[in-house]
Amino acid sequence: MKAKGKTSKGQVRIIGGEFRGHRLHFVDQGGDLRPSGDRLRETLFNWLQWELSGARVLDLFAGSGALGAEALSRGAERAILVEKKKERCSDLSRQLRPLFGERVVIQCADALKWLPRTAERFDLVFVDPPYDLGLAEPACRALEDLKLLMPEALIYVESRRQDGAPEVPENWRLLKEKSGGDVLARLFQRE
């Protein structure tokens, strides 16, 4: 485990689509960034491969931006990436704007406070918050309560495997599930 306040540099690779192989670089101030690994992202985007063309995507806890960037590279129409840390927002804007132009929107905000301020509705949402903060359940509930999801929207929820799966709204049907290492990945569809 990294010491609090320590800075490390990392990178993630876009693994498919138009920008396949492009690397996104990030600085991890505080050591709390945990980008989804290539293997898990490959599984997730295999699940989503027929659902991305023209999709409106929300990457709610963007971090490195890997999930939103991957969706855009594979044909999503537009993606909003919400990230709380200003340094990460700057990194995301600097790296993703040249690739995706107006198709990517970076919102530098607390995700749970940002949700009530948007009127957009999404076809696909990534809910992959820091594991120890208990944000997955309230984020899922807010997405449903605030009517931010299209009728058959897909919602990807990632959590720590030993913590168990967070509760989701009753009208979300589990489509796919995979666990590996410390991660429990679940894909839901809103009914």
mmCIF file of C-alpha atoms in Angstrom:
data_model
loop_
_atom_site.group_PDB
_atom_site.id
_atom_site.type_symbol
_atom_site.label_atom_id
_atom_site.label_comp_id
_atom_site.label_asym_id
_atom_site.label_seq_id
_atom_site.Cartn_x
_atom_site.Cartn_y
_atom_site.Cartn_z
ATOM 1 C CA MET A 1 0.000 0.000 0.000
ATOM 2 C CA LYS A 2 1.259 3.444 -0.889
ATOM 3 C CA ALA A 3 1.826 6.075 1.729
ATOM 4 C CA LYS A 4 -0.774 8.813 1.881
ATOM 5 C CA GLY A 5 0.207 11.801 -0.198
ATOM 6 C CA LYS A 6 2.607 9.823 -2.379
ATOM 7 C CA THR A 7 2.527 10.527 -6.086
ATOM 8 C CA SER A 8 2.957 7.805 -8.686
ATOM 9 C CA LYS A 9 2.740 7.857 -12.456
ATOM 10 C CA GLY A 10 0.819 5.288 -14.399
ATOM 11 C CA GLN A 11 -0.769 4.556 -17.693
ATOM 12 C CA VAL A 12 -3.641 2.583 -19.155
ATOM 13 C CA ARG A 13 -4.019 1.474 -22.726
ATOM 14 C CA ILE A 14 -7.173 1.769 -24.831
ATOM 15 C CA ILE A 15 -7.647 -1.844 -25.899
ATOM 16 C CA GLY A 16 -10.137 -1.573 -28.760
ATOM 17 C CA GLY A 17 -11.748 0.569 -31.402
ATOM 18 C CA GLU A 18 -10.488 3.605 -33.280
ATOM 19 C CA PHE A 19 -7.770 4.478 -30.745
ATOM 20 C CA ARG A 20 -6.697 0.937 -29.912
ATOM 21 C CA GLY A 21 -3.219 0.918 -28.378
ATOM 22 C CA HIS A 22 -3.285 4.600 -27.374
ATOM 23 C CA ARG A 23 -1.947 5.091 -23.861
ATOM 24 C CA LEU A 24 -3.525 7.412 -21.315
ATOM 25 C CA HIS A 25 -1.071 8.684 -18.705
ATOM 26 C CA PHE A 26 -2.139 9.705 -15.243
ATOM 27 C CA VAL A 27 -0.635 10.935 -12.012
ATOM 28 C CA ASP A 28 -1.966 9.229 -8.914
ATOM 29 C CA GLN A 29 -1.755 11.737 -6.080
ATOM 30 C CA GLY A 30 -2.403 9.831 -2.857
ATOM 31 C CA GLY A 31 -2.233 6.352 -4.376
ATOM 32 C CA ASP A 32 -6.029 5.892 -4.494
ATOM 33 C CA LEU A 33 -6.428 5.429 -8.242
ATOM 34 C CA ARG A 34 -7.226 1.880 -9.357
ATOM 35 C CA PRO A 35 -7.816 1.724 -13.112
ATOM 36 C CA SER A 36 -9.652 -1.353 -14.368
ATOM 37 C CA GLY A 37 -7.085 -3.777 -15.734
ATOM 38 C CA ASP A 38 -6.837 -4.719 -19.409
ATOM 39 C CA ARG A 39 -8.297 -8.195 -18.893
ATOM 40 C CA LEU A 40 -11.346 -6.961 -16.971
ATOM 41 C CA ARG A 41 -11.924 -4.115 -19.461
ATOM 42 C CA GLU A 42 -11.672 -6.576 -22.319
ATOM 43 C CA THR A 43 -14.326 -8.774 -20.688
ATOM 44 C CA LEU A 44 -16.573 -5.763 -20.013
ATOM 45 C CA PHE A 45 -16.320 -4.432 -23.547
ATOM 46 C CA ASN A 46 -16.933 -7.893 -24.984
ATOM 47 C CA TRP A 47 -20.182 -7.820 -23.002
ATOM 48 C CA LEU A 48 -20.958 -4.374 -24.426
ATOM 49 C CA GLN A 49 -19.699 -4.752 -27.989
ATOM 50 C CA TRP A 50 -23.117 -4.519 -29.676
ATOM 51 C CA GLU A 51 -24.398 -1.771 -27.384
ATOM 52 C CA LEU A 52 -21.870 1.031 -27.879
ATOM 53 C CA SER A 53 -22.634 2.490 -31.294
ATOM 54 C CA GLY A 54 -24.310 5.851 -30.741
ATOM 55 C CA ALA A 55 -24.576 5.378 -26.967
ATOM 56 C CA ARG A 56 -24.663 8.244 -24.492
ATOM 57 C CA VAL A 57 -22.275 7.218 -21.728
ATOM 58 C CA LEU A 58 -21.690 8.380 -18.162
ATOM 59 C CA ASP A 59 -18.427 7.445 -16.429
ATOM 60 C CA LEU A 60 -19.436 8.502 -12.951
ATOM 61 C CA PHE A 61 -16.149 8.071 -11.032
ATOM 62 C CA ALA A 62 -13.799 8.566 -13.983
ATOM 63 C CA GLY A 63 -10.359 8.312 -12.351
ATOM 64 C CA SER A 64 -7.944 7.482 -15.189
ATOM 65 C CA GLY A 65 -10.750 7.846 -17.755
ATOM 66 C CA ALA A 66 -10.126 4.343 -19.133
ATOM 67 C CA LEU A 67 -13.780 3.230 -19.225
ATOM 68 C CA GLY A 68 -15.134 6.389 -20.844
ATOM 69 C CA ALA A 69 -12.261 6.532 -23.340
ATOM 70 C CA GLU A 70 -12.732 2.875 -24.253
ATOM 71 C CA ALA A 71 -16.457 3.430 -24.878
ATOM 72 C CA LEU A 72 -15.756 6.448 -27.103
ATOM 73 C CA SER A 73 -13.020 4.612 -29.002
ATOM 74 C CA ARG A 74 -15.519 1.836 -29.711
ATOM 75 C CA GLY A 75 -18.258 4.080 -31.096
ATOM 76 C CA ALA A 76 -20.159 5.747 -28.264
ATOM 77 C CA GLU A 77 -21.688 9.020 -29.431
ATOM 78 C CA ARG A 78 -20.844 11.021 -26.319
ATOM 79 C CA ALA A 79 -19.391 10.456 -22.869
ATOM 80 C CA ILE A 80 -19.491 12.531 -19.729
ATOM 81 C CA LEU A 81 -16.687 11.742 -17.297
ATOM 82 C CA VAL A 82 -17.247 12.944 -13.746
ATOM 83 C CA GLU A 83 -14.149 13.219 -11.560
ATOM 84 C CA LYS A 84 -13.785 14.937 -8.225
ATOM 85 C CA LYS A 85 -10.033 15.662 -8.185
ATOM 86 C CA LYS A 86 -9.032 18.785 -10.130
ATOM 87 C CA GLU A 87 -5.618 17.434 -11.156
ATOM 88 C CA ARG A 88 -7.261 14.384 -12.699
ATOM 89 C CA CYS A 89 -9.829 16.539 -14.484
ATOM 90 C CA SER A 90 -6.985 18.510 -16.057
ATOM 91 C CA ASP A 91 -5.254 15.268 -17.088
ATOM 92 C CA LEU A 92 -8.478 13.917 -18.576
ATOM 93 C CA SER A 93 -9.164 17.104 -20.549
ATOM 94 C CA ARG A 94 -5.580 17.333 -21.792
ATOM 95 C CA GLN A 95 -5.529 13.737 -23.037
ATOM 96 C CA LEU A 96 -9.095 13.034 -24.157
ATOM 97 C CA ARG A 97 -10.079 16.284 -25.908
ATOM 98 C CA PRO A 98 -7.473 15.840 -28.693
ATOM 99 C CA LEU A 99 -8.744 12.291 -29.295
ATOM 100 C CA PHE A 100 -12.497 12.745 -28.997
ATOM 101 C CA GLY A 101 -13.155 16.487 -29.335
ATOM 102 C CA GLU A 102 -16.687 17.534 -28.434
ATOM 103 C CA ARG A 103 -17.767 13.917 -27.900
ATOM 104 C CA VAL A 104 -16.140 13.957 -24.448
ATOM 105 C CA VAL A 105 -17.214 16.209 -21.578
ATOM 106 C CA ILE A 106 -15.199 16.350 -18.359
ATOM 107 C CA GLN A 107 -17.136 17.407 -15.252
ATOM 108 C CA CYS A 108 -14.943 18.239 -12.272
ATOM 109 C CA ALA A 109 -17.394 17.533 -9.465
ATOM 110 C CA ASP A 110 -18.402 15.198 -6.673
ATOM 111 C CA ALA A 111 -20.393 12.520 -8.521
ATOM 112 C CA LEU A 112 -23.288 12.297 -6.059
ATOM 113 C CA LYS A 113 -23.679 16.086 -5.992
ATOM 114 C CA TRP A 114 -23.413 16.322 -9.787
ATOM 115 C CA LEU A 115 -26.163 13.780 -10.545
ATOM 116 C CA PRO A 116 -29.096 15.977 -9.394
ATOM 117 C CA ARG A 117 -27.761 18.836 -11.548
ATOM 118 C CA THR A 118 -27.961 17.016 -14.877
ATOM 119 C CA ALA A 119 -31.025 16.466 -17.004
ATOM 120 C CA GLU A 120 -29.312 14.130 -19.472
ATOM 121 C CA ARG A 121 -30.357 10.509 -19.790
ATOM 122 C CA PHE A 122 -27.842 7.778 -20.457
ATOM 123 C CA ASP A 123 -27.717 4.493 -22.356
ATOM 124 C CA LEU A 124 -24.683 3.213 -20.446
ATOM 125 C CA VAL A 125 -23.308 4.140 -17.033
ATOM 126 C CA PHE A 126 -20.078 3.034 -15.369
ATOM 127 C CA VAL A 127 -20.273 2.988 -11.553
ATOM 128 C CA ASP A 128 -16.753 2.184 -10.373
ATOM 129 C CA PRO A 129 -16.105 4.328 -7.279
ATOM 130 C CA PRO A 130 -13.265 3.987 -4.775
ATOM 131 C CA TYR A 131 -14.146 0.804 -2.911
ATOM 132 C CA ASP A 132 -13.845 2.043 0.671
ATOM 133 C CA LEU A 133 -16.192 5.026 0.409
ATOM 134 C CA GLY A 134 -19.534 3.219 0.073
ATOM 135 C CA LEU A 135 -20.572 5.240 -2.989
ATOM 136 C CA ALA A 136 -21.864 2.514 -5.325
ATOM 137 C CA GLU A 137 -25.265 1.998 -3.672
ATOM 138 C CA PRO A 138 -26.182 5.696 -3.375
ATOM 139 C CA ALA A 139 -24.978 6.312 -6.947
ATOM 140 C CA CYS A 140 -27.131 3.480 -8.311
ATOM 141 C CA ARG A 141 -30.139 4.636 -6.333
ATOM 142 C CA ALA A 142 -29.674 8.247 -7.525
ATOM 143 C CA LEU A 143 -29.441 7.182 -11.176
ATOM 144 C CA GLU A 144 -32.832 5.500 -10.859
ATOM 145 C CA ASP A 145 -34.530 8.024 -8.560
ATOM 146 C CA LEU A 146 -33.459 10.994 -10.688
ATOM 147 C CA LYS A 147 -34.623 9.253 -13.894
ATOM 148 C CA LEU A 148 -31.226 9.582 -15.586
ATOM 149 C CA LEU A 149 -31.379 6.224 -17.359
ATOM 150 C CA MET A 150 -32.926 5.355 -20.700
ATOM 151 C CA PRO A 151 -35.554 2.573 -20.494
ATOM 152 C CA GLU A 152 -33.152 -0.294 -21.280
ATOM 153 C CA ALA A 153 -29.943 1.340 -20.078
ATOM 154 C CA LEU A 154 -26.948 -0.774 -19.143
ATOM 155 C CA ILE A 155 -25.192 -0.139 -15.850
ATOM 156 C CA TYR A 156 -21.761 -1.540 -14.999
ATOM 157 C CA VAL A 157 -21.059 -1.755 -11.267
ATOM 158 C CA GLU A 158 -17.636 -2.686 -9.942
ATOM 159 C CA SER A 159 -16.937 -3.418 -6.292
ATOM 160 C CA ARG A 160 -14.516 -5.232 -4.029
ATOM 161 C CA ARG A 161 -15.321 -8.933 -4.130
ATOM 162 C CA GLN A 162 -15.081 -9.595 -0.380
ATOM 163 C CA ASP A 163 -17.392 -6.658 0.369
ATOM 164 C CA GLY A 164 -20.204 -8.306 -1.549
ATOM 165 C CA ALA A 165 -22.258 -6.723 -4.283
ATOM 166 C CA PRO A 166 -23.888 -3.362 -3.534
ATOM 167 C CA GLU A 167 -27.669 -3.261 -3.637
ATOM 168 C CA VAL A 168 -29.159 -1.929 -6.841
ATOM 169 C CA PRO A 169 -32.717 -0.870 -7.726
ATOM 170 C CA GLU A 170 -35.207 -3.738 -8.056
ATOM 171 C CA ASN A 171 -35.883 -3.035 -11.727
ATOM 172 C CA TRP A 172 -32.235 -3.684 -12.680
ATOM 173 C CA ARG A 173 -31.717 -7.193 -14.037
ATOM 174 C CA LEU A 174 -28.282 -8.782 -13.698
ATOM 175 C CA LEU A 175 -27.007 -9.728 -17.177
ATOM 176 C CA LYS A 176 -23.379 -10.658 -16.545
ATOM 177 C CA GLU A 177 -21.081 -11.150 -13.591
ATOM 178 C CA LYS A 178 -17.392 -11.865 -13.248
ATOM 179 C CA SER A 179 -15.095 -11.973 -10.278
ATOM 180 C CA GLY A 180 -11.355 -12.111 -10.278
ATOM 181 C CA GLY A 181 -8.733 -11.134 -7.766
ATOM 182 C CA ASP A 182 -10.235 -8.432 -5.580
ATOM 183 C CA VAL A 183 -12.906 -7.367 -8.083
ATOM 184 C CA LEU A 184 -16.577 -8.168 -8.568
ATOM 185 C CA ALA A 185 -17.828 -6.863 -11.924
ATOM 186 C CA ARG A 186 -21.540 -6.849 -12.674
ATOM 187 C CA LEU A 187 -23.509 -5.634 -15.683
ATOM 188 C CA PHE A 188 -27.171 -4.760 -15.213
ATOM 189 C CA GLN A 189 -29.953 -3.746 -17.562
ATOM 190 C CA ARG A 190 -32.749 -1.441 -16.476
ATOM 191 C CA GLU A 191 -36.199 -2.894 -17.108
#
